[in-house]
């Protein structure tokens, strides 16, 4: 059992309530503060696993969304926004040769050694690979997907913009690594995973073949456990995966030898209904990893997690979302169990301060703070980014302009300063003007009136370029 959870149970706390509080850290006494106390030495959060009863998430006190601002965005009072990049336009006027990509999707932030940061964004630009094999589609012409980057100085000024990966297709989401690179994947049936540097001239992207050929979504790295978790969303029979490494292949404090990974798929023998009721044991099965697309070689005994999208690792737990049923799951890596810790069937409300807000729907990409506060963006919901609260209600952080029937909110990431947030509208123009695939996309920066705690990796070049 995870030692933090074991401590909570010894103190008489209910397991389900503890996990909800850990994830939705926004109440007056959130258990998520125990997590960071065990892993960091923040004087504001207590030490030695002792809960700080004075901690209260500042998200708990934000008010309802206000009328749309000049960017067409609805924000709580005290929040502000600016447009930082628009599809097919140069983010930096002095560099007119680089145009921001269309269809922006998954994103992340990295620290830079000058006190600034980089925001990376995938281009989920679609082509014939959604209907043909990847190899056949490539013969028809070059792929237009990839990854772009926006670099900010220490004062938050946008100072550079450039591509960090090209020649790939339908790049959906990914994950930042502790060693300062960006792992991202192609969301097609036979897609590949890639790794690239956030830096300009950080080296060539490399293909990662030990992650299976599948419709890749998001990535979460557990360096202590020598495992990289990744999601899949394409067929409705999607599975949840990890790639594991031996100690020899992944020495402490280093980057793993990506060629030595072993692909595994999750099995919940008792089924998902059991996991919705409480902690349920899991098994990891070695998946077929011979270059055949995963939908053609699914293990019958593995468990279907239809539409699994976002995934995040935090202190011995892996959280992931399934859009088909809007559940959020927690894997307790020490105990080897899974359970649903957010299920809309249990009854939820959209906002504790605005009864007109619908409940969270279309759970997609996620990010988290060191205090366990989770931000979730909607695909097919109500164009919002939400924070989840301890009682399983939700409170909106923002609503982007545009119709959820056309576009979605993507790329949620927090800057290392803790007071800036990045999101994109994938298939829309300014003010939410609808756009088709390959013709839309706007990336926004949201400034918060407070700071949250994050600890982001320092951007590094690829090993071949270092």
PDB file of C-alpha atoms in Angstrom, residues 283-392:
ATOM      1  CA  UNK A 283      -2.311  -7.037 -13.153  1.00  0.00           C
ATOM      2  CA  UNK A 284       0.095  -5.881 -15.815  1.00  0.00           C
ATOM      3  CA  UNK A 285       0.361  -8.113 -18.882  1.00  0.00           C
ATOM      4  CA  UNK A 286       3.155  -8.045 -21.443  1.00  0.00           C
ATOM      5  CA  UNK A 287       1.580  -6.705 -24.635  1.00  0.00           C
ATOM      6  CA  UNK A 288       2.364  -7.810 -28.171  1.00  0.00           C
ATOM      7  CA  UNK A 289       4.959  -5.294 -29.335  1.00  0.00           C
ATOM      8  CA  UNK A 290       6.197  -6.437 -32.729  1.00  0.00           C
ATOM      9  CA  UNK A 291       5.170  -3.401 -34.784  1.00  0.00           C
ATOM     10  CA  UNK A 292       1.593  -4.602 -35.311  1.00  0.00           C
ATOM     11  CA  UNK A 293      -0.992  -1.912 -34.434  1.00  0.00           C
ATOM     12  CA  UNK A 294      -2.362  -2.615 -30.969  1.00  0.00           C
ATOM     13  CA  UNK A 295      -6.040  -2.831 -32.064  1.00  0.00           C
ATOM     14  CA  UNK A 296      -5.073  -5.882 -34.095  1.00  0.00           C
ATOM     15  CA  UNK A 297      -3.352  -7.647 -31.191  1.00  0.00           C
ATOM     16  CA  UNK A 298      -5.317  -6.588 -28.104  1.00  0.00           C
ATOM     17  CA  UNK A 299      -4.994  -9.179 -25.360  1.00  0.00           C
ATOM     18  CA  UNK A 300      -8.490 -10.498 -24.704  1.00  0.00           C
ATOM     19  CA  UNK A 301      -7.860 -10.619 -20.967  1.00  0.00           C
ATOM     20  CA  UNK A 302      -6.771  -6.952 -20.808  1.00  0.00           C
ATOM     21  CA  UNK A 303      -9.329  -4.378 -19.672  1.00  0.00           C
ATOM     22  CA  UNK A 304     -11.067  -1.855 -21.928  1.00  0.00           C
ATOM     23  CA  UNK A 305     -10.800   1.795 -20.839  1.00  0.00           C
ATOM     24  CA  UNK A 306     -12.706   3.437 -23.678  1.00  0.00           C
ATOM     25  CA  UNK A 307     -11.456   6.891 -24.529  1.00  0.00           C
ATOM     26  CA  UNK A 308      -8.692   7.104 -21.955  1.00  0.00           C
ATOM     27  CA  UNK A 309      -7.050  10.477 -22.429  1.00  0.00           C
ATOM     28  CA  UNK A 310      -5.332  12.410 -19.644  1.00  0.00           C
ATOM     29  CA  UNK A 311      -2.788  10.803 -17.316  1.00  0.00           C
ATOM     30  CA  UNK A 312      -0.644  12.236 -14.523  1.00  0.00           C
ATOM     31  CA  UNK A 313       1.772  10.793 -11.967  1.00  0.00           C
ATOM     32  CA  UNK A 314       1.949  12.218  -8.441  1.00  0.00           C
ATOM     33  CA  UNK A 315       3.790  10.636  -5.500  1.00  0.00           C
ATOM     34  CA  UNK A 316       3.012   6.980  -5.996  1.00  0.00           C
ATOM     35  CA  UNK A 317      -0.361   7.377  -7.719  1.00  0.00           C
ATOM     36  CA  UNK A 318      -1.216   7.483 -11.408  1.00  0.00           C
ATOM     37  CA  UNK A 319      -4.425   9.314 -12.287  1.00  0.00           C
ATOM     38  CA  UNK A 320      -6.107   8.968 -15.664  1.00  0.00           C
ATOM     39  CA  UNK A 321      -9.380   9.924 -17.321  1.00  0.00           C
ATOM     40  CA  UNK A 322     -11.827   7.994 -19.485  1.00  0.00           C
ATOM     41  CA  UNK A 323     -13.942  10.226 -21.694  1.00  0.00           C
ATOM     42  CA  UNK A 324     -16.489   7.508 -22.497  1.00  0.00           C
ATOM     43  CA  UNK A 325     -17.876   7.560 -18.943  1.00  0.00           C
ATOM     44  CA  UNK A 326     -16.253  10.739 -17.545  1.00  0.00           C
ATOM     45  CA  UNK A 327     -14.557   8.787 -14.766  1.00  0.00           C
ATOM     46  CA  UNK A 328     -11.213   9.601 -13.191  1.00  0.00           C
ATOM     47  CA  UNK A 329      -9.201   6.637 -11.945  1.00  0.00           C
ATOM     48  CA  UNK A 330      -6.408   6.304  -9.407  1.00  0.00           C
ATOM     49  CA  UNK A 331      -3.785   3.579  -9.584  1.00  0.00           C
ATOM     50  CA  UNK A 332      -2.123   2.996  -6.212  1.00  0.00           C
ATOM     51  CA  UNK A 333       1.231   1.716  -7.412  1.00  0.00           C
ATOM     52  CA  UNK A 334       2.369   0.369  -4.047  1.00  0.00           C
ATOM     53  CA  UNK A 335      -0.852  -1.524  -3.359  1.00  0.00           C
ATOM     54  CA  UNK A 336      -1.342  -2.623  -6.965  1.00  0.00           C
ATOM     55  CA  UNK A 337      -4.967  -1.465  -6.999  1.00  0.00           C
ATOM     56  CA  UNK A 338      -7.239   0.803  -9.014  1.00  0.00           C
ATOM     57  CA  UNK A 339     -10.405   2.648  -8.113  1.00  0.00           C
ATOM     58  CA  UNK A 340     -12.640   5.324  -9.538  1.00  0.00           C
ATOM     59  CA  UNK A 341     -12.346   8.497  -7.504  1.00  0.00           C
ATOM     60  CA  UNK A 342     -14.606  10.649  -9.668  1.00  0.00           C
ATOM     61  CA  UNK A 343     -17.751   9.204 -11.177  1.00  0.00           C
ATOM     62  CA  UNK A 344     -20.516  11.543 -12.384  1.00  0.00           C
ATOM     63  CA  UNK A 345     -23.029   8.763 -11.788  1.00  0.00           C
ATOM     64  CA  UNK A 346     -22.525   9.424  -8.076  1.00  0.00           C
ATOM     65  CA  UNK A 347     -24.168  12.828  -8.539  1.00  0.00           C
ATOM     66  CA  UNK A 348     -22.227  16.046  -9.120  1.00  0.00           C
ATOM     67  CA  UNK A 349     -22.924  19.708  -9.711  1.00  0.00           C
ATOM     68  CA  UNK A 350     -21.139  22.017 -12.108  1.00  0.00           C
ATOM     69  CA  UNK A 351     -20.208  24.769  -9.676  1.00  0.00           C
ATOM     70  CA  UNK A 352     -20.816  25.484  -5.971  1.00  0.00           C
ATOM     71  CA  UNK A 353     -21.222  29.182  -6.773  1.00  0.00           C
ATOM     72  CA  UNK A 354     -23.273  29.040  -9.982  1.00  0.00           C
ATOM     73  CA  UNK A 355     -26.128  26.563 -10.225  1.00  0.00           C
ATOM     74  CA  UNK A 356     -26.456  27.177 -13.950  1.00  0.00           C
ATOM     75  CA  UNK A 357     -23.081  25.531 -14.681  1.00  0.00           C
ATOM     76  CA  UNK A 358     -23.404  21.982 -16.019  1.00  0.00           C
ATOM     77  CA  UNK A 359     -21.350  19.175 -14.542  1.00  0.00           C
ATOM     78  CA  UNK A 360     -17.915  18.375 -15.913  1.00  0.00           C
ATOM     79  CA  UNK A 361     -18.161  16.379 -19.151  1.00  0.00           C
ATOM     80  CA  UNK A 362     -15.775  15.139 -21.804  1.00  0.00           C
ATOM     81  CA  UNK A 363     -12.837  14.732 -19.401  1.00  0.00           C
ATOM     82  CA  UNK A 364      -9.670  15.014 -21.442  1.00  0.00           C
ATOM     83  CA  UNK A 365      -6.138  16.210 -20.681  1.00  0.00           C
ATOM     84  CA  UNK A 366      -5.133  16.974 -17.102  1.00  0.00           C
ATOM     85  CA  UNK A 367      -2.382  18.641 -15.148  1.00  0.00           C
ATOM     86  CA  UNK A 368      -1.769  18.885 -11.405  1.00  0.00           C
ATOM     87  CA  UNK A 369      -0.064  21.070  -8.843  1.00  0.00           C
ATOM     88  CA  UNK A 370       2.242  19.808  -6.106  1.00  0.00           C
ATOM     89  CA  UNK A 371      -0.715  20.121  -3.728  1.00  0.00           C
ATOM     90  CA  UNK A 372      -2.833  17.718  -5.739  1.00  0.00           C
ATOM     91  CA  UNK A 373      -5.070  20.309  -7.369  1.00  0.00           C
ATOM     92  CA  UNK A 374      -6.156  18.916 -10.728  1.00  0.00           C
ATOM     93  CA  UNK A 375      -7.073  20.947 -13.788  1.00  0.00           C
ATOM     94  CA  UNK A 376      -9.188  19.152 -16.386  1.00  0.00           C
ATOM     95  CA  UNK A 377     -10.084  20.415 -19.864  1.00  0.00           C
ATOM     96  CA  UNK A 378     -13.244  19.397 -21.683  1.00  0.00           C
ATOM     97  CA  UNK A 379     -13.676  17.796 -25.095  1.00  0.00           C
ATOM     98  CA  UNK A 380     -17.369  17.706 -25.898  1.00  0.00           C
ATOM     99  CA  UNK A 381     -18.340  19.334 -22.622  1.00  0.00           C
ATOM    100  CA  UNK A 382     -18.906  23.058 -22.233  1.00  0.00           C
ATOM    101  CA  UNK A 383     -15.560  24.507 -23.452  1.00  0.00           C
ATOM    102  CA  UNK A 384     -14.160  24.785 -19.940  1.00  0.00           C
ATOM    103  CA  UNK A 385     -11.085  24.141 -17.874  1.00  0.00           C
ATOM    104  CA  UNK A 386     -12.201  22.944 -14.445  1.00  0.00           C
ATOM    105  CA  UNK A 387     -10.775  22.335 -10.980  1.00  0.00           C
ATOM    106  CA  UNK A 388     -12.184  19.338  -9.109  1.00  0.00           C
ATOM    107  CA  UNK A 389     -13.177  19.889  -5.485  1.00  0.00           C
ATOM    108  CA  UNK A 390     -13.179  17.466  -2.503  1.00  0.00           C
ATOM    109  CA  UNK A 391     -16.918  16.782  -2.584  1.00  0.00           C
ATOM    110  CA  UNK A 392     -16.703  15.852  -6.281  1.00  0.00           C
TER     111      UNK A 392
END
